[in-house]
Tab-separated table of C-alpha atoms in Angstrom:
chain	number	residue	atom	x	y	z
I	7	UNK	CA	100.397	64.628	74.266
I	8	UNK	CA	98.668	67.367	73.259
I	9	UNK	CA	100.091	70.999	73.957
I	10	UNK	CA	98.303	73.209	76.424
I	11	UNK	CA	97.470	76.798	76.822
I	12	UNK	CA	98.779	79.707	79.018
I	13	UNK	CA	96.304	82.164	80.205
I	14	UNK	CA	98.500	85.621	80.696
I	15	UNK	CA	95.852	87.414	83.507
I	16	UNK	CA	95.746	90.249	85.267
I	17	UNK	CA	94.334	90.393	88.612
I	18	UNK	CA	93.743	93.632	89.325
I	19	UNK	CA	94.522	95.841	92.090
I	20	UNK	CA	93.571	93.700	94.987
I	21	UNK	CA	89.795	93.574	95.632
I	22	UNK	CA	88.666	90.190	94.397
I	23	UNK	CA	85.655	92.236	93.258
I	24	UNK	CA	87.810	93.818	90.366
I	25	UNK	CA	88.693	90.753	88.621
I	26	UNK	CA	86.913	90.239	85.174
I	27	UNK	CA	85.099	87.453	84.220
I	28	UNK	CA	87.455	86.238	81.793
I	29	UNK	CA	90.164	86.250	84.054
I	30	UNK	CA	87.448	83.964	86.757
I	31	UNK	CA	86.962	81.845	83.846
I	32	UNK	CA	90.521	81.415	82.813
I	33	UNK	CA	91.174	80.313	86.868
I	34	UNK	CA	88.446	78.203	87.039
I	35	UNK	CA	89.430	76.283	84.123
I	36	UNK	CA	93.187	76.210	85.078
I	37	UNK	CA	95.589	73.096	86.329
I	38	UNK	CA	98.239	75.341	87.424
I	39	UNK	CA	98.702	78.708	88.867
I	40	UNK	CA	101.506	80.786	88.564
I	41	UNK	CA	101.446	83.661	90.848
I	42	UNK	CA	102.936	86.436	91.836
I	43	UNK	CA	103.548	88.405	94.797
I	44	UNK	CA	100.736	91.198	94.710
I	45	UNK	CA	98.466	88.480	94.037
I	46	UNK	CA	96.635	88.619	97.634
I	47	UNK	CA	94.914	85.648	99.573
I	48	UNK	CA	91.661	86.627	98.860
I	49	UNK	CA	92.193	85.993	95.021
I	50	UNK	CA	94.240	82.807	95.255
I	51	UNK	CA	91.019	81.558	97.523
I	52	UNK	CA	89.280	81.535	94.724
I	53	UNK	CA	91.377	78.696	92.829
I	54	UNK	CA	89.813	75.206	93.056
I	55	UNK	CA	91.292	72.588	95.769
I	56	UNK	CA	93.892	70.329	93.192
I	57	UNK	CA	94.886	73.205	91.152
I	58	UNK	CA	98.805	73.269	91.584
I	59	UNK	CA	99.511	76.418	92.671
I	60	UNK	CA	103.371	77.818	92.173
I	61	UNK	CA	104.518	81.031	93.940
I	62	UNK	CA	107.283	82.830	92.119
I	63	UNK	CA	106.797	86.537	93.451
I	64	UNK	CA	109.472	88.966	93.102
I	65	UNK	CA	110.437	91.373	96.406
I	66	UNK	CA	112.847	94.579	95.502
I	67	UNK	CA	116.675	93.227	95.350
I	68	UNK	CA	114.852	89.501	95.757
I	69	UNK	CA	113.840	87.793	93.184
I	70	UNK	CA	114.323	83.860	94.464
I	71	UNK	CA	112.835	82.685	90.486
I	72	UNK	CA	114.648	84.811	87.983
I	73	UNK	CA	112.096	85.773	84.662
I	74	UNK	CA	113.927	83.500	82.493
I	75	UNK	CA	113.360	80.454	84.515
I	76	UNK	CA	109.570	81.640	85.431
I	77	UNK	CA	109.725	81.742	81.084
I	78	UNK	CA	110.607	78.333	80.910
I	79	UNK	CA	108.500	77.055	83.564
I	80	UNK	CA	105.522	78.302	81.624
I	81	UNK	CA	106.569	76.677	78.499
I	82	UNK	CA	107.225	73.877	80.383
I	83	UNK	CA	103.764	73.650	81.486
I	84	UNK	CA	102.142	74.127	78.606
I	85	UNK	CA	103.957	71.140	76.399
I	86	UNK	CA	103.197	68.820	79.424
I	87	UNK	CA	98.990	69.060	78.423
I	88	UNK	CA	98.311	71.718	80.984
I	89	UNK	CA	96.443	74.669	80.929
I	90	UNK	CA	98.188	77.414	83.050
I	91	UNK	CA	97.416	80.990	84.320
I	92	UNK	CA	99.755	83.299	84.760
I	93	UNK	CA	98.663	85.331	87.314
I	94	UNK	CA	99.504	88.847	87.859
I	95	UNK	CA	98.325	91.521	89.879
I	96	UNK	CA	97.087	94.988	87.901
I	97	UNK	CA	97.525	94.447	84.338
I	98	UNK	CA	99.868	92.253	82.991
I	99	UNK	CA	101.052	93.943	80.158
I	100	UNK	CA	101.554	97.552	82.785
I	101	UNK	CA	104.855	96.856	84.288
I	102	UNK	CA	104.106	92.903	84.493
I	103	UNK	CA	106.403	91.540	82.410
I	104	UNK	CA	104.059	89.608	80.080
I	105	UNK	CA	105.148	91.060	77.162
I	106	UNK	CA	108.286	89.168	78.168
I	107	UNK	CA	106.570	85.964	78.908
I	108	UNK	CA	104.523	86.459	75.761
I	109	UNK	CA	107.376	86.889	73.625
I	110	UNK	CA	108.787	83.714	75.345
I	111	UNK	CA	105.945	81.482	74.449
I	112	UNK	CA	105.440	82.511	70.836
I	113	UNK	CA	109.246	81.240	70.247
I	114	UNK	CA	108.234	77.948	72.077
I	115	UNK	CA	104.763	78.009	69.619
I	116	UNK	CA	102.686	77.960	72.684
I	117	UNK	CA	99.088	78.822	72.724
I	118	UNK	CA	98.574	81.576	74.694
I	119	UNK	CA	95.834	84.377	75.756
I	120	UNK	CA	96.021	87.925	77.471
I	121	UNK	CA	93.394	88.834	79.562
I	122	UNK	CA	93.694	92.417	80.796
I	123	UNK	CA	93.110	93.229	84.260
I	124	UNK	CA	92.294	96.881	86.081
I	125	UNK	CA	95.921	98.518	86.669
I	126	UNK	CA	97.010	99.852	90.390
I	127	UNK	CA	96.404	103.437	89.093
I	128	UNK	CA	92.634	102.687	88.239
I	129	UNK	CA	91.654	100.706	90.969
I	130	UNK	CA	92.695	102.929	93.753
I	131	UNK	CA	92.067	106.239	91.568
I	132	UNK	CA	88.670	104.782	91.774
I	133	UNK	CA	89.067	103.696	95.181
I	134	UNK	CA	89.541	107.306	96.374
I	135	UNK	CA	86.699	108.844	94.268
I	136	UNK	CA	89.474	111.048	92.250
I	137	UNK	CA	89.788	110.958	88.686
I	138	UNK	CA	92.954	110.540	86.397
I	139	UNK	CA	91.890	112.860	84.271
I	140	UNK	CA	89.553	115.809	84.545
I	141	UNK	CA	88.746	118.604	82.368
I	142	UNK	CA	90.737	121.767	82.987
I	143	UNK	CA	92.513	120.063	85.584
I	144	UNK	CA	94.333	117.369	83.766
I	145	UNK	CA	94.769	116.467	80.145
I	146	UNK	CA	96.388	113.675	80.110
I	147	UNK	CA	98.276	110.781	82.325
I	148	UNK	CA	101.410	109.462	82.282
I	149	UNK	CA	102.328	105.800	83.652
I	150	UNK	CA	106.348	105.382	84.887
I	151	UNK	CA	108.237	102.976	87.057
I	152	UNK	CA	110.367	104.259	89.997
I	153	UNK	CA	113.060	101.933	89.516
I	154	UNK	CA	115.313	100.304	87.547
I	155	UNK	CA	116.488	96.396	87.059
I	156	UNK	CA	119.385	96.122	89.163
I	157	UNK	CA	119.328	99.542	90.760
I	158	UNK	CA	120.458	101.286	88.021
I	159	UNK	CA	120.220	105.021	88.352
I	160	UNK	CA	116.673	106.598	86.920
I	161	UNK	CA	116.519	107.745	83.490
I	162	UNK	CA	113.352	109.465	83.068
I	163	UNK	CA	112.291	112.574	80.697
I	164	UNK	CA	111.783	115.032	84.166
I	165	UNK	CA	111.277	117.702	81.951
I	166	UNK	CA	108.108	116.370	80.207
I	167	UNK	CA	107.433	114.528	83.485
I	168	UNK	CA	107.077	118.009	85.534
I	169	UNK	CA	104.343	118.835	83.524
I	170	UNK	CA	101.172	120.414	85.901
I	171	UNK	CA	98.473	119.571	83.698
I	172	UNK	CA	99.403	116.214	83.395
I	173	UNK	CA	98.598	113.228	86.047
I	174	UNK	CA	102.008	111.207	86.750
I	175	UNK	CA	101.435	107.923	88.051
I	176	UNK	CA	104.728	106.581	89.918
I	177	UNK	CA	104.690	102.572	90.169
I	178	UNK	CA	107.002	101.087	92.355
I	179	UNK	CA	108.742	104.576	93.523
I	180	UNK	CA	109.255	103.775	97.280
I	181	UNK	CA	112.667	103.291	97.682
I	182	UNK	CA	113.650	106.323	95.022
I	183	UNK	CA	110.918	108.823	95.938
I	184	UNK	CA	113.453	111.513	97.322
I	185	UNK	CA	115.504	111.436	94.107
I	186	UNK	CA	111.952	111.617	92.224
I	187	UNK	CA	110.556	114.486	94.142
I	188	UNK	CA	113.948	116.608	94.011
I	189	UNK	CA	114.082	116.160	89.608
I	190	UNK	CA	110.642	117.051	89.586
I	191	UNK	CA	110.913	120.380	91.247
I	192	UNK	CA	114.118	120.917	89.810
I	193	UNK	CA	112.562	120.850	86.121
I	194	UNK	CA	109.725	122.975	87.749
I	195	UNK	CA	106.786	121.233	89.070
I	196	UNK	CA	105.977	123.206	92.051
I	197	UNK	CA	106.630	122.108	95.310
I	198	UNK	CA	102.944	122.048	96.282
I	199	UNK	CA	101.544	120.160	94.144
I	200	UNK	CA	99.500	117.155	95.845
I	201	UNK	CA	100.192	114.285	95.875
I	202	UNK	CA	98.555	110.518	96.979
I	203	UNK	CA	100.265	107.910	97.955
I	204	UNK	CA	98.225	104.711	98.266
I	205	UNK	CA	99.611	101.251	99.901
I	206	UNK	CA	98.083	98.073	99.222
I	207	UNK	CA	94.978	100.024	97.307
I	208	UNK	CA	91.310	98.773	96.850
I	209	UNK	CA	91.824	95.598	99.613
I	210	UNK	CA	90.968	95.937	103.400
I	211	UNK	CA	94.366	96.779	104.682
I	212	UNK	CA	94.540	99.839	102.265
I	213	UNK	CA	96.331	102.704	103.489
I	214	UNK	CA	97.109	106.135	101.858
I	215	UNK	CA	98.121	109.386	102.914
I	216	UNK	CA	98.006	113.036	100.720
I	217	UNK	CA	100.807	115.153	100.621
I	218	UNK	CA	102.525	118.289	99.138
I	219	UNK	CA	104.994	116.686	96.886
I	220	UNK	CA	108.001	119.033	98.788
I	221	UNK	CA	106.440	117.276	101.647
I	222	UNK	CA	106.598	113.758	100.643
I	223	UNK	CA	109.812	111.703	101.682
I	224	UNK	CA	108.990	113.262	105.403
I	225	UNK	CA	105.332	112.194	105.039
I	226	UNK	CA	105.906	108.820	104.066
I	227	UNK	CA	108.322	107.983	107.544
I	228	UNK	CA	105.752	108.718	109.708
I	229	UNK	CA	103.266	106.525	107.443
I	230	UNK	CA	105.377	103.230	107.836
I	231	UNK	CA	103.876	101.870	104.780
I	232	UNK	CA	103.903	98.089	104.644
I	233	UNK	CA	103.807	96.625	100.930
I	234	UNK	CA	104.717	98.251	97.655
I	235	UNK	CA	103.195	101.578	96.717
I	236	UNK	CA	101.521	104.119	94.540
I	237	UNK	CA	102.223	107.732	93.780
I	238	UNK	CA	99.675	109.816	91.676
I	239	UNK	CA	101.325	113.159	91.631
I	240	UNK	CA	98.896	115.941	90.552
I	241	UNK	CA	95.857	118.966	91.027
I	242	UNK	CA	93.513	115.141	90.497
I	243	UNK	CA	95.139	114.361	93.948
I	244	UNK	CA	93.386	117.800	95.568
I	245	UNK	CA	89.767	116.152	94.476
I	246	UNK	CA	90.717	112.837	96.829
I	247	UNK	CA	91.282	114.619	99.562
I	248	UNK	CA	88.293	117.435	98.964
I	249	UNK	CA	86.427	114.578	98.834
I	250	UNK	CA	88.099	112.541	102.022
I	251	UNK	CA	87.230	115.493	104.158
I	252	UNK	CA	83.552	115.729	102.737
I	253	UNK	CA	83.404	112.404	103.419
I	254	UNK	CA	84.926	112.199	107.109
I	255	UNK	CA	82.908	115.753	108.081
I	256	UNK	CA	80.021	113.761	107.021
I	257	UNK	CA	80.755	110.587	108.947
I	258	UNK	CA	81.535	112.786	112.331
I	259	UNK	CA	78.008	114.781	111.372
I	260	UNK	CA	76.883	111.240	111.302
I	261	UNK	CA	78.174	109.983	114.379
I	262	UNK	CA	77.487	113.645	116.765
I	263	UNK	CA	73.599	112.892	115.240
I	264	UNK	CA	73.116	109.308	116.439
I	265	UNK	CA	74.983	110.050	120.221
């Protein structure tokens, strides 16, 4: 029997919109899908009826397929004849775990493809009309993870991380957001700084408060996020909500007109 190929795609922040169409084409073409948990319903609606469809999505402190055996299954797959995406959402290569799976299928001398997808921080930097990166504002933009395997303690540069004219992207900060806002200010970021904080970005149940960073852990209680989350810390975060009150002035100028 010949050997299939595994399809490595990103899915992108959530809108079904965002996908590319490589990453349509890979699904249309694929016998199985391997998904993961940020994958939402609207994208798995768009697999074909008979396309095997196996969930292995991870939850923080829950991860019910461990990445070795979702490594093997993939191999596994692949030298049964089928072709298989590995679906991820964002970009699989940005805090996926591709590179993993990747490295895991070259070993096994499995065919296999990447095929980028838009990353949380574009999507819903896009989503909110505010830019990553703006001249005089910000220079640059740094991507981090808020965790660790295992709950291990953070070990992050904070000192290059505190850095104003820089745009610092948190992924998957939730749980350790007080210990990230405290080693921030400590190394000098001021305590005003704004910040966004976007949960389940770019889809319809999107939800996102803006916040003083000194002001964060107490503004995130009272927004009873549901669903993993994402921090862009930053003077880009003042533009999103410049431009959220333009836009909601506008709506209520809208709305006193028509009544």
């Amino acid at each position: 029997m010949a050997v299939g190929k595994v399809y490595l795609v990103g899915a992108g922040p959530g809108d079904p919109e965002l996908l590319t169409l490589k990453a349509v084409r890979a699904i249309g073409e694929a016998d199985v899908v391997v998904y993961d948990r940020l994958v939402p319903p609207s994208i798995l609606a768009t697999i074909a009826d008979g396309v095997l469809q196996i969930n292995v999505g991870k939850q923080a402190a829950h991860h019910p397929v461990p990445q070795e055996e979702i490594n093997q299954m993939l191999v596994r797959l692949a030298r049964a004849g089928r072709t298989v995406v590995r679906l991820k959402g964002g970009d699989p290569f940005i805090f996926g775990r591709g590179s993993e799976e990747a490295a895991e299928l070259e070993l096994a001398g499995i065919p296999y493809e990447v095929v980028p997808g838009i990353t949380a921080a574009q999507g819903c930097a896009a989503a909110a009309r505010m830019p990553l990166t703006h001249r005089g504002i910000a220079s640059g933009v740094r991507y981090v993870a808020g965790h660790r395997k295992a709950d291990e303690p953070l070990d992050l540069d904070w000192k290059s991380l505190a850095d104003p004219d820089t745009t610092l992207v948190v992924y998957m900060g939730l749980a350790n957001i007080a210990e990230i806002v405290r080693n921030l200010i400590a190394q000098g970021l001021s305590g005003t700084t704004p910040v966004f904080a976007v949960c389940q970005g770019t889809t319809a149940q999107e939800s996102r408060i803006c916040a003083p960073l000194e002001a964060l852990p107490v503004a995130l209680k009272d927004a009873s996020f549901s669903g993993p989350v994402l921090f862009i810390i930053g003077k880009v975060a003042a533009i999103a909500m410049e431009r959220s009150a333009r836009s909601d002035a506008a709506h209520c100028e809208a709305i006193s007109v028509v009544a």
